[in-house]
Short mmCIF file of C-alpha atoms and ligand atoms in Angstrom, two decimals:
data_model
loop_
_atom_site.label_atom_id
_atom_site.label_comp_id
_atom_site.label_asym_id
_atom_site.label_seq_id
_atom_site.Cartn_x
_atom_site.Cartn_y
_atom_site.Cartn_z
CA MET F 2 -32.30 -62.60 13.43
CA ARG F 3 -28.59 -62.20 12.68
CA ARG F 4 -26.04 -64.92 12.21
CA ALA F 5 -23.47 -63.06 14.35
CA GLY F 6 -25.95 -63.08 17.24
CA CYS F 7 -26.67 -66.83 16.81
CA ILE F 8 -22.89 -67.63 16.82
CA GLU F 9 -22.46 -65.47 19.89
CA MET F 10 -25.16 -67.45 21.62
CA MET F 11 -23.48 -70.65 20.61
CA TYR F 12 -19.92 -69.55 21.41
CA PRO F 13 -19.62 -70.65 25.05
CA GLU F 14 -20.70 -74.19 24.03
CA LEU F 15 -18.07 -74.34 21.20
CA GLU F 16 -15.14 -74.35 23.59
CA ASP F 17 -14.61 -78.09 23.46
CA LYS F 18 -16.24 -78.95 20.19
CA LEU F 19 -14.89 -79.28 16.69
CA VAL F 20 -16.17 -76.45 14.63
CA VAL F 21 -16.06 -76.24 10.87
CA THR F 22 -17.26 -73.01 9.21
CA ILE F 23 -17.81 -71.90 5.54
CA MET F 24 -15.85 -69.08 4.07
CA GLY F 25 -16.07 -65.38 4.44
CA ALA F 26 -18.63 -63.65 6.68
CA CYS F 27 -19.53 -66.72 8.71
CA ALA F 28 -15.82 -67.58 9.36
CA GLN F 29 -15.11 -63.97 10.38
CA GLU F 30 -18.08 -63.77 12.69
CA LEU F 31 -16.74 -66.87 14.70
CA TYR F 32 -13.20 -65.52 14.54
CA ASN F 33 -14.18 -62.09 15.88
CA LEU F 34 -15.43 -63.80 19.11
CA GLY F 35 -12.02 -65.19 19.71
CA HIS F 36 -10.28 -67.94 17.70
CA ARG F 37 -9.65 -71.29 19.11
CA ASP F 38 -7.64 -74.12 17.69
CA ASN F 39 -10.68 -76.33 17.53
CA PHE F 40 -12.19 -74.03 14.90
CA PHE F 41 -11.48 -74.78 11.15
CA TYR F 42 -12.56 -72.17 8.62
CA LEU F 43 -13.08 -73.57 5.11
CA GLN F 44 -12.17 -70.34 3.36
CA HIS F 45 -12.98 -71.78 0.02
CA ALA F 46 -14.21 -75.14 -1.49
CA MET F 47 -17.80 -74.34 -1.31
CA GLY F 48 -20.14 -77.03 -0.15
CA LEU F 49 -17.50 -79.20 1.75
CA ALA F 50 -17.91 -77.96 5.27
CA SER F 51 -20.52 -80.68 6.10
CA SER F 52 -18.46 -83.28 4.38
CA ILE F 53 -15.40 -82.34 6.60
CA GLY F 54 -17.86 -82.54 9.51
CA LEU F 55 -18.95 -86.11 8.48
CA GLY F 56 -15.27 -87.20 8.28
CA LEU F 57 -14.53 -85.76 11.69
CA ALA F 58 -17.76 -87.12 13.35
CA THR F 59 -17.29 -90.64 11.85
CA HIS F 60 -13.73 -90.96 12.93
CA LEU F 61 -14.03 -89.16 16.35
CA PRO F 62 -17.21 -90.63 17.80
CA ARG F 63 -16.39 -89.17 21.26
CA GLU F 64 -16.24 -85.63 19.99
CA ARG F 65 -19.04 -83.37 19.12
CA VAL F 66 -18.81 -81.68 15.74
CA ILE F 67 -20.59 -78.45 14.84
CA VAL F 68 -20.80 -77.32 11.22
CA LEU F 69 -21.67 -73.66 10.39
CA ASP F 70 -22.93 -73.73 6.77
CA GLY F 71 -24.57 -71.33 4.42
CA ASP F 72 -27.37 -71.54 1.92
CA GLY F 73 -25.15 -70.84 -1.04
CA SER F 74 -22.58 -73.29 0.08
CA VAL F 75 -24.91 -76.05 0.93
CA LEU F 76 -26.80 -75.59 -2.36
CA MET F 77 -23.51 -76.66 -4.03
CA ASN F 78 -23.45 -79.99 -2.24
CA LEU F 79 -27.04 -81.13 -1.68
CA GLY F 80 -25.98 -84.76 -1.88
CA THR F 81 -24.40 -84.16 1.57
CA PHE F 82 -27.80 -84.45 3.12
CA ALA F 83 -28.34 -87.83 1.68
CA THR F 84 -24.71 -88.95 2.64
CA LEU F 85 -25.39 -87.54 6.27
CA ALA F 86 -28.75 -89.38 6.33
CA ARG F 87 -27.26 -92.65 5.28
CA TYR F 88 -24.44 -92.70 7.76
CA ARG F 89 -26.18 -90.63 10.50
CA PRO F 90 -23.34 -89.58 12.76
CA LYS F 91 -24.88 -89.03 16.11
CA ASN F 92 -22.31 -86.47 17.13
CA LEU F 93 -22.84 -83.95 14.30
CA VAL F 94 -24.86 -80.80 14.44
CA HIS F 95 -25.26 -79.22 10.99
CA VAL F 96 -26.30 -75.56 11.16
CA VAL F 97 -27.18 -73.95 7.91
CA PHE F 98 -27.44 -70.17 8.12
CA ASP F 99 -29.78 -69.29 5.42
CA ASN F 100 -29.46 -65.56 4.64
CA GLY F 101 -30.96 -65.96 1.21
CA SER F 102 -27.79 -64.37 -0.13
CA LEU F 103 -24.34 -65.04 -1.47
CA LEU F 104 -23.23 -62.51 0.91
CA SER F 105 -19.49 -63.01 0.90
CA THR F 106 -19.25 -62.52 -2.74
CA GLY F 107 -21.28 -59.31 -2.97
CA GLY F 108 -24.74 -60.12 -1.84
CA PHE F 109 -26.34 -61.63 -4.91
CA THR F 110 -29.64 -63.35 -3.96
CA SER F 111 -29.52 -67.11 -3.56
CA HIS F 112 -32.31 -69.52 -4.57
CA THR F 113 -33.67 -69.42 -1.12
CA THR F 114 -34.39 -65.66 -1.08
CA SER F 115 -37.94 -65.95 -2.25
CA GLY F 116 -38.81 -68.69 0.27
CA ILE F 117 -39.59 -71.18 -2.57
CA THR F 118 -36.58 -73.36 -1.80
CA ASP F 119 -36.76 -74.78 1.70
CA ILE F 120 -33.43 -76.25 2.94
CA ALA F 121 -34.93 -77.86 5.97
CA ALA F 122 -37.45 -79.69 3.84
CA ILE F 123 -34.66 -80.83 1.48
CA ALA F 124 -32.75 -82.27 4.51
CA ARG F 125 -35.85 -84.00 5.73
CA GLY F 126 -36.48 -85.34 2.27
CA ALA F 127 -33.00 -86.61 2.16
CA GLY F 128 -33.82 -88.68 5.30
CA ILE F 129 -32.55 -86.58 8.10
CA GLU F 130 -35.11 -87.07 10.92
CA HIS F 131 -34.12 -84.12 13.03
CA ALA F 132 -34.12 -81.21 10.55
CA VAL F 133 -35.77 -78.02 11.70
CA GLY F 134 -36.12 -74.55 10.37
CA VAL F 135 -36.10 -71.58 12.81
CA SER F 136 -36.41 -67.91 12.22
CA ASP F 137 -36.08 -66.18 15.56
CA VAL F 138 -33.41 -66.15 18.26
CA THR F 139 -35.42 -67.99 20.85
CA ALA F 140 -36.29 -70.77 18.52
CA PHE F 141 -32.65 -71.01 17.34
CA GLY F 142 -31.41 -71.25 20.95
CA GLU F 143 -33.97 -74.01 21.73
CA ALA F 144 -33.00 -75.85 18.59
CA PHE F 145 -29.37 -75.71 19.38
CA VAL F 146 -29.83 -76.95 22.96
CA ASP F 147 -32.06 -79.75 21.69
CA ALA F 148 -29.48 -80.70 19.04
CA LEU F 149 -26.75 -80.80 21.84
CA ASP F 150 -28.95 -82.83 24.18
CA ARG F 151 -29.97 -85.28 21.45
CA ASP F 152 -27.67 -88.09 20.75
CA ASP F 153 -28.47 -87.96 17.01
CA LEU F 154 -27.59 -86.16 13.85
CA SER F 155 -29.37 -82.80 13.84
CA VAL F 156 -29.79 -80.19 11.14
CA ILE F 157 -30.90 -76.57 11.98
CA VAL F 158 -31.71 -74.12 9.17
CA ALA F 159 -31.67 -70.67 10.61
CA LYS F 160 -33.26 -67.98 8.48
CA VAL F 161 -30.99 -64.85 9.13
CA GLU F 162 -30.60 -61.41 7.73
CA PRO F 163 -28.10 -60.97 4.89
CA VAL F 164 -25.62 -58.96 6.95
CA GLY F 165 -22.03 -59.64 7.61
CA PRO F 166 -19.12 -58.35 9.67
CA ASP F 167 -17.83 -54.80 9.31
CA HIS F 168 -14.30 -55.89 8.51
CA TYR F 169 -12.54 -58.97 7.25
CA GLY F 170 -9.09 -60.31 8.07
CA MET F 171 -7.53 -63.08 10.28
CA ASP F 172 -4.12 -63.28 11.75
CA LEU F 173 -4.03 -66.87 10.74
CA GLN F 174 -2.61 -68.53 7.63
CA LEU F 175 -4.85 -71.20 6.06
CA PRO F 176 -2.35 -74.11 6.47
CA GLU F 177 -1.63 -72.98 9.98
CA ASN F 178 -5.38 -73.25 10.74
CA ALA F 179 -5.30 -76.81 9.50
CA PHE F 180 -2.07 -77.73 11.42
CA ARG F 181 -3.33 -76.33 14.64
CA PHE F 182 -6.69 -77.92 14.17
CA LYS F 183 -5.25 -81.39 13.66
CA ARG F 184 -2.88 -80.86 16.60
CA TRP F 185 -5.71 -79.86 18.93
CA ILE F 186 -7.51 -83.15 18.07
CA ALA F 187 -4.31 -85.23 18.50
CA GLU F 188 -3.50 -83.59 21.85
CA ARG F 189 -7.04 -84.07 23.05
CA ARG F 190 -6.92 -87.72 22.07
CA ARG F 191 -3.74 -88.21 23.93
CA ALA F 192 -5.15 -86.33 27.02
CA THR F 193 -8.36 -88.45 27.00
CA GLY F 194 -6.48 -91.60 26.33
CA ALA F 195 -8.63 -92.56 23.26
CA ALA F 196 -7.47 -95.44 21.46
CA SER F 197 -5.93 -94.49 18.04
CA MET G 20 -14.04 -108.81 -20.33
CA THR G 21 -14.70 -108.97 -16.61
CA VAL G 22 -13.40 -107.17 -13.66
CA SER G 23 -10.49 -109.08 -12.08
CA TYR G 24 -11.59 -110.82 -8.97
CA ASP G 25 -8.11 -111.74 -7.91
CA ASN G 26 -6.59 -108.39 -8.53
CA SER G 27 -9.52 -106.62 -6.69
CA LYS G 28 -8.50 -108.80 -3.77
CA ILE G 29 -4.89 -108.00 -4.03
CA ILE G 30 -5.65 -104.18 -4.23
CA PHE G 31 -7.98 -104.52 -1.08
CA ASP G 32 -5.38 -106.60 0.82
CA GLY G 33 -2.87 -103.89 -0.22
CA ILE G 34 -4.99 -101.15 1.14
CA LYS G 35 -5.24 -102.95 4.51
CA ALA G 36 -1.57 -103.83 4.49
CA ALA G 37 -0.82 -100.16 4.13
CA GLY G 38 -2.62 -99.47 7.46
CA ILE G 39 -5.62 -97.95 5.91
CA THR G 40 -8.70 -98.30 8.04
CA SER G 41 -11.13 -95.85 6.28
CA ILE G 42 -12.22 -95.50 2.68
CA SER G 43 -14.50 -93.09 0.93
CA ALA G 44 -15.75 -94.02 -2.53
CA LEU G 45 -18.07 -93.62 -5.30
CA PRO G 46 -18.75 -97.00 -6.92
CA GLU G 47 -18.00 -97.86 -10.47
CA THR G 48 -17.54 -101.10 -12.39
CA TRP G 49 -13.91 -101.61 -11.93
CA LEU G 50 -14.10 -100.76 -8.17
CA GLY G 51 -17.21 -102.86 -7.57
CA LEU G 52 -15.55 -105.99 -6.22
CA LEU G 53 -13.03 -103.97 -4.11
CA LEU G 54 -15.89 -101.95 -2.62
CA GLN G 55 -17.80 -105.16 -1.82
CA ARG G 56 -14.87 -106.44 0.23
CA ALA G 57 -14.58 -103.07 2.00
CA GLU G 58 -18.33 -103.24 2.77
CA ASP G 59 -18.02 -106.69 4.19
CA ASP G 60 -14.89 -106.02 6.36
CA PRO G 61 -15.69 -104.90 9.91
CA GLU G 62 -12.20 -103.41 10.25
CA ILE G 63 -12.82 -100.91 7.44
CA SER G 64 -15.00 -97.86 7.69
CA LEU G 65 -16.55 -97.15 4.28
CA ILE G 66 -18.40 -94.01 3.35
CA GLN G 67 -20.06 -93.92 -0.03
CA VAL G 68 -20.70 -90.44 -1.41
CA CYS G 69 -23.17 -88.96 -3.87
CA LYS G 70 -20.36 -87.08 -5.75
CA GLU G 71 -16.61 -87.54 -5.52
CA GLU G 72 -15.97 -84.07 -4.30
CA GLU G 73 -17.76 -84.84 -1.04
CA ALA G 74 -15.09 -87.47 -0.52
CA ILE G 75 -12.38 -84.73 -0.41
CA GLY G 76 -14.10 -83.23 2.61
CA ILE G 77 -14.57 -86.59 4.30
CA ALA G 78 -10.90 -87.41 3.64
CA ALA G 79 -9.83 -84.20 5.23
CA GLY G 80 -12.00 -84.85 8.25
CA ALA G 81 -10.38 -88.35 8.50
CA TYR G 82 -6.96 -86.82 8.19
CA PHE G 83 -7.58 -84.28 10.90
CA ALA G 84 -8.89 -87.16 13.06
CA GLY G 85 -5.70 -89.05 12.57
CA THR G 86 -7.29 -91.96 10.64
CA PRO G 87 -5.60 -93.44 7.56
CA HIS G 88 -7.82 -93.00 4.60
CA VAL G 89 -7.97 -93.62 0.93
CA LEU G 90 -10.28 -92.39 -1.71
CA LEU G 91 -11.69 -94.61 -4.45
CA MET G 92 -13.07 -93.05 -7.62
CA GLN G 93 -12.96 -93.19 -11.39
CA ASN G 94 -11.12 -90.52 -13.32
CA HIS G 95 -14.41 -88.70 -14.31
CA GLY G 96 -15.18 -88.42 -10.62
CA PHE G 97 -11.76 -86.95 -10.05
CA PHE G 98 -12.57 -84.24 -12.52
CA GLY G 99 -15.81 -83.41 -10.57
CA ALA G 100 -13.81 -83.22 -7.45
CA ILE G 101 -11.14 -80.71 -8.60
CA ASN G 102 -12.25 -77.60 -6.72
CA GLY G 103 -12.29 -79.62 -3.51
CA ILE G 104 -8.68 -80.89 -4.32
CA VAL G 105 -7.43 -77.47 -5.12
CA SER G 106 -9.31 -75.31 -2.54
CA LEU G 107 -9.34 -77.59 0.35
CA ALA G 108 -6.55 -80.26 0.08
CA GLN G 109 -3.86 -78.28 -1.74
CA LEU G 110 -4.76 -74.85 -0.17
CA TYR G 111 -4.62 -76.19 3.41
CA HIS G 112 -1.88 -78.85 2.82
CA VAL G 113 -4.11 -81.73 3.55
CA PRO G 114 -2.84 -85.12 2.07
CA LEU G 115 -5.13 -87.19 -0.13
CA CYS G 116 -4.28 -90.75 -1.29
CA MET G 117 -6.51 -91.30 -4.29
CA LEU G 118 -6.93 -94.63 -6.13
CA VAL G 119 -8.32 -93.62 -9.50
CA ALA G 120 -9.75 -96.11 -12.02
CA LEU G 121 -8.40 -94.90 -15.31
CA ARG G 122 -11.24 -95.40 -17.72
CA GLY G 123 -11.10 -94.52 -21.29
CA HIS G 124 -7.45 -95.48 -22.07
CA TRP G 125 -5.63 -98.08 -24.11
CA GLY G 126 -8.05 -100.80 -25.11
CA GLU G 127 -11.14 -98.78 -24.19
CA PRO G 128 -14.18 -100.06 -26.10
CA TYR G 129 -16.63 -97.53 -24.75
CA PRO G 130 -16.75 -94.18 -26.60
CA TRP G 131 -18.13 -92.25 -23.54
CA HIS G 132 -14.98 -93.00 -21.36
CA THR G 133 -12.51 -91.83 -24.12
CA ARG G 134 -12.36 -88.13 -23.65
CA GLY G 135 -11.78 -88.49 -19.92
CA GLY G 136 -9.16 -91.12 -20.34
CA ILE G 137 -7.27 -88.96 -22.82
CA VAL G 138 -7.02 -85.99 -20.60
CA THR G 139 -6.51 -87.51 -17.15
CA GLU G 140 -2.74 -87.43 -17.16
CA SER G 141 -2.63 -83.81 -18.39
CA VAL G 142 -5.06 -82.71 -15.74
CA LEU G 143 -2.99 -84.38 -13.04
CA ARG G 144 0.13 -82.70 -14.38
CA ALA G 145 -1.58 -79.34 -14.54
CA LEU G 146 -2.68 -79.64 -10.94
CA GLY G 147 0.79 -80.74 -9.75
CA ILE G 148 -0.59 -83.99 -8.41
CA PRO G 149 2.12 -86.70 -8.42
CA PHE G 150 0.82 -90.00 -9.89
CA GLU G 151 1.76 -93.44 -10.91
CA TYR G 152 0.23 -96.13 -13.01
CA ALA G 153 -0.66 -99.36 -11.35
CA ARG G 154 -0.44 -102.19 -14.02
CA ARG G 155 0.88 -105.28 -12.35
CA PRO G 156 -0.74 -107.22 -9.43
CA ASP G 157 2.71 -107.96 -8.02
CA ASP G 158 3.58 -104.26 -7.63
CA VAL G 159 0.24 -102.76 -6.58
CA ALA G 160 0.41 -103.38 -2.78
CA LYS G 161 3.81 -101.60 -2.65
CA GLN G 162 2.50 -98.81 -4.92
CA ILE G 163 -0.48 -98.20 -2.52
CA ARG G 164 1.76 -98.10 0.52
CA GLU G 165 4.18 -95.66 -1.27
CA ALA G 166 1.36 -93.58 -2.51
CA TYR G 167 0.04 -93.16 1.06
CA THR G 168 3.42 -92.57 2.56
CA PHE G 169 4.14 -89.85 -0.05
CA SER G 170 0.79 -88.14 0.47
CA GLN G 171 1.60 -87.93 4.16
CA SER G 172 5.16 -86.68 3.75
CA SER G 173 4.29 -84.10 1.00
CA LEU G 174 0.99 -83.03 2.49
CA SER G 175 -0.33 -83.27 -0.94
CA PRO G 176 -2.86 -85.22 -2.97
CA VAL G 177 -1.34 -88.12 -4.84
CA ALA G 178 -3.02 -90.44 -7.42
CA LEU G 179 -2.45 -94.07 -8.15
CA LEU G 180 -4.06 -94.75 -11.65
CA LEU G 181 -5.65 -98.23 -11.72
CA THR G 182 -5.27 -99.41 -15.37
CA ARG G 183 -7.07 -101.88 -17.55
CA ASP G 184 -4.17 -104.31 -17.28
CA LEU G 185 -4.68 -104.53 -13.49
CA MET G 186 -8.51 -104.24 -13.37
CA GLU G 187 -9.74 -106.61 -16.06
CA ASP G 188 -9.11 -110.22 -16.72
C1 TPP K 1 -16.87 -72.65 -6.52
C2 TPP K 1 -17.10 -71.27 -6.07
N1 TPP K 1 -17.90 -70.43 -6.91
C3 TPP K 1 -18.10 -69.15 -6.44
C4 TPP K 1 -17.49 -68.64 -5.40
C5 TPP K 1 -17.63 -67.22 -5.03
N2 TPP K 1 -18.37 -67.07 -3.65
C6 TPP K 1 -17.62 -66.76 -2.63
S1 TPP K 1 -18.57 -66.68 -1.27
C7 TPP K 1 -19.96 -67.06 -2.14
C8 TPP K 1 -21.25 -67.12 -1.47
C9 TPP K 1 -21.34 -67.99 -0.17
O1 TPP K 1 -22.76 -68.06 0.15
P1 TPP K 1 -23.25 -68.67 1.42
O2 TPP K 1 -22.61 -70.09 1.63
O3 TPP K 1 -24.70 -68.53 1.50
O4 TPP K 1 -22.53 -67.83 2.68
P2 TPP K 1 -22.61 -66.19 2.92
O5 TPP K 1 -21.59 -65.56 2.19
O6 TPP K 1 -24.04 -65.77 2.47
O7 TPP K 1 -22.53 -66.02 4.29
C10 TPP K 1 -19.64 -67.33 -3.36
C11 TPP K 1 -20.60 -67.73 -4.46
C12 TPP K 1 -16.60 -69.49 -4.76
N3 TPP K 1 -15.88 -69.13 -3.67
N4 TPP K 1 -16.38 -70.73 -5.07
#
């Protein structure tokens, strides 16, 4: 299974959801499908994508938040699973694409390569009730649909091949991404009449 | 030496008076009474983190959501959050209003705090983070309000250093 295929499968659902990705390959694969202002690409600060997701989900209970994380990134912030478990935002889906690789920095193996480290088990051990590991496209699709249907925090750890996009580059400055993301949220709040 | 009950209340009231409704924090002695108040207050949303760098992400999420937020941590936690501050907040122009307990400074009896206390100001300067010292209970509410205002106008992290004079009786 490839991450790009998984993201493509998710893409129609992402139209009206807040999406936060990690850096590099993952960000590029989403961007290549067509940027939207409700997508935020965290092009550095490894580990914090799910923390941004928690901040968004907590303060915007009417929105759905989807985090697209990676094994290398989430291993830098394992405490995030415990924090997510404690506050349990019902509107957050945390997808970890486990390619066993630090792909965006040259493809060194990560600690999950050998299969010894099981990120879904870590998430469950941290207290996240709905944390599943999947390794084929059908199972991924089902897990994602289940997560969207479920009114609860969900973690999906998807085993994917260590392959990335064939080119890198975005026509989007980093602060511009942040400004437009914030504006998208503000305009939607205005449109839906949410109390501030 | 005890943590100041009165001044913890003054700081908490100052946070609320500044319009802040959301706090992320990692507990430490000087912040204990303050956090207790935050936990007991239904108007405040409090997220306790495992490590201070997480709070940088949470604060960014709160900012994008349009919710006024402050971060509470001690200076050693600030050190542990630096990549988040540089590579998320500063890189993307996301404001952070950080209230930082300045352990290991004038009057510090505990050796383990001292190295961190000695370098805190230089690290803030090196990162280009504007900071002020909060020493007097009469000033602190205004300092919190101004720190928040400045973080929002400059789209930058700012730090208000909570000193021993303020935090201990
Ligand atoms: C603090 C820090 N250390 C190292 C790097 C270098 N680096 C860039 S991408 C990356 C790997 C990311 O791995 P993962 O989250 O699994 O995503 P992938 O690139 O495999 O899609 C690393 C280590 C960095 N950006 N930041």
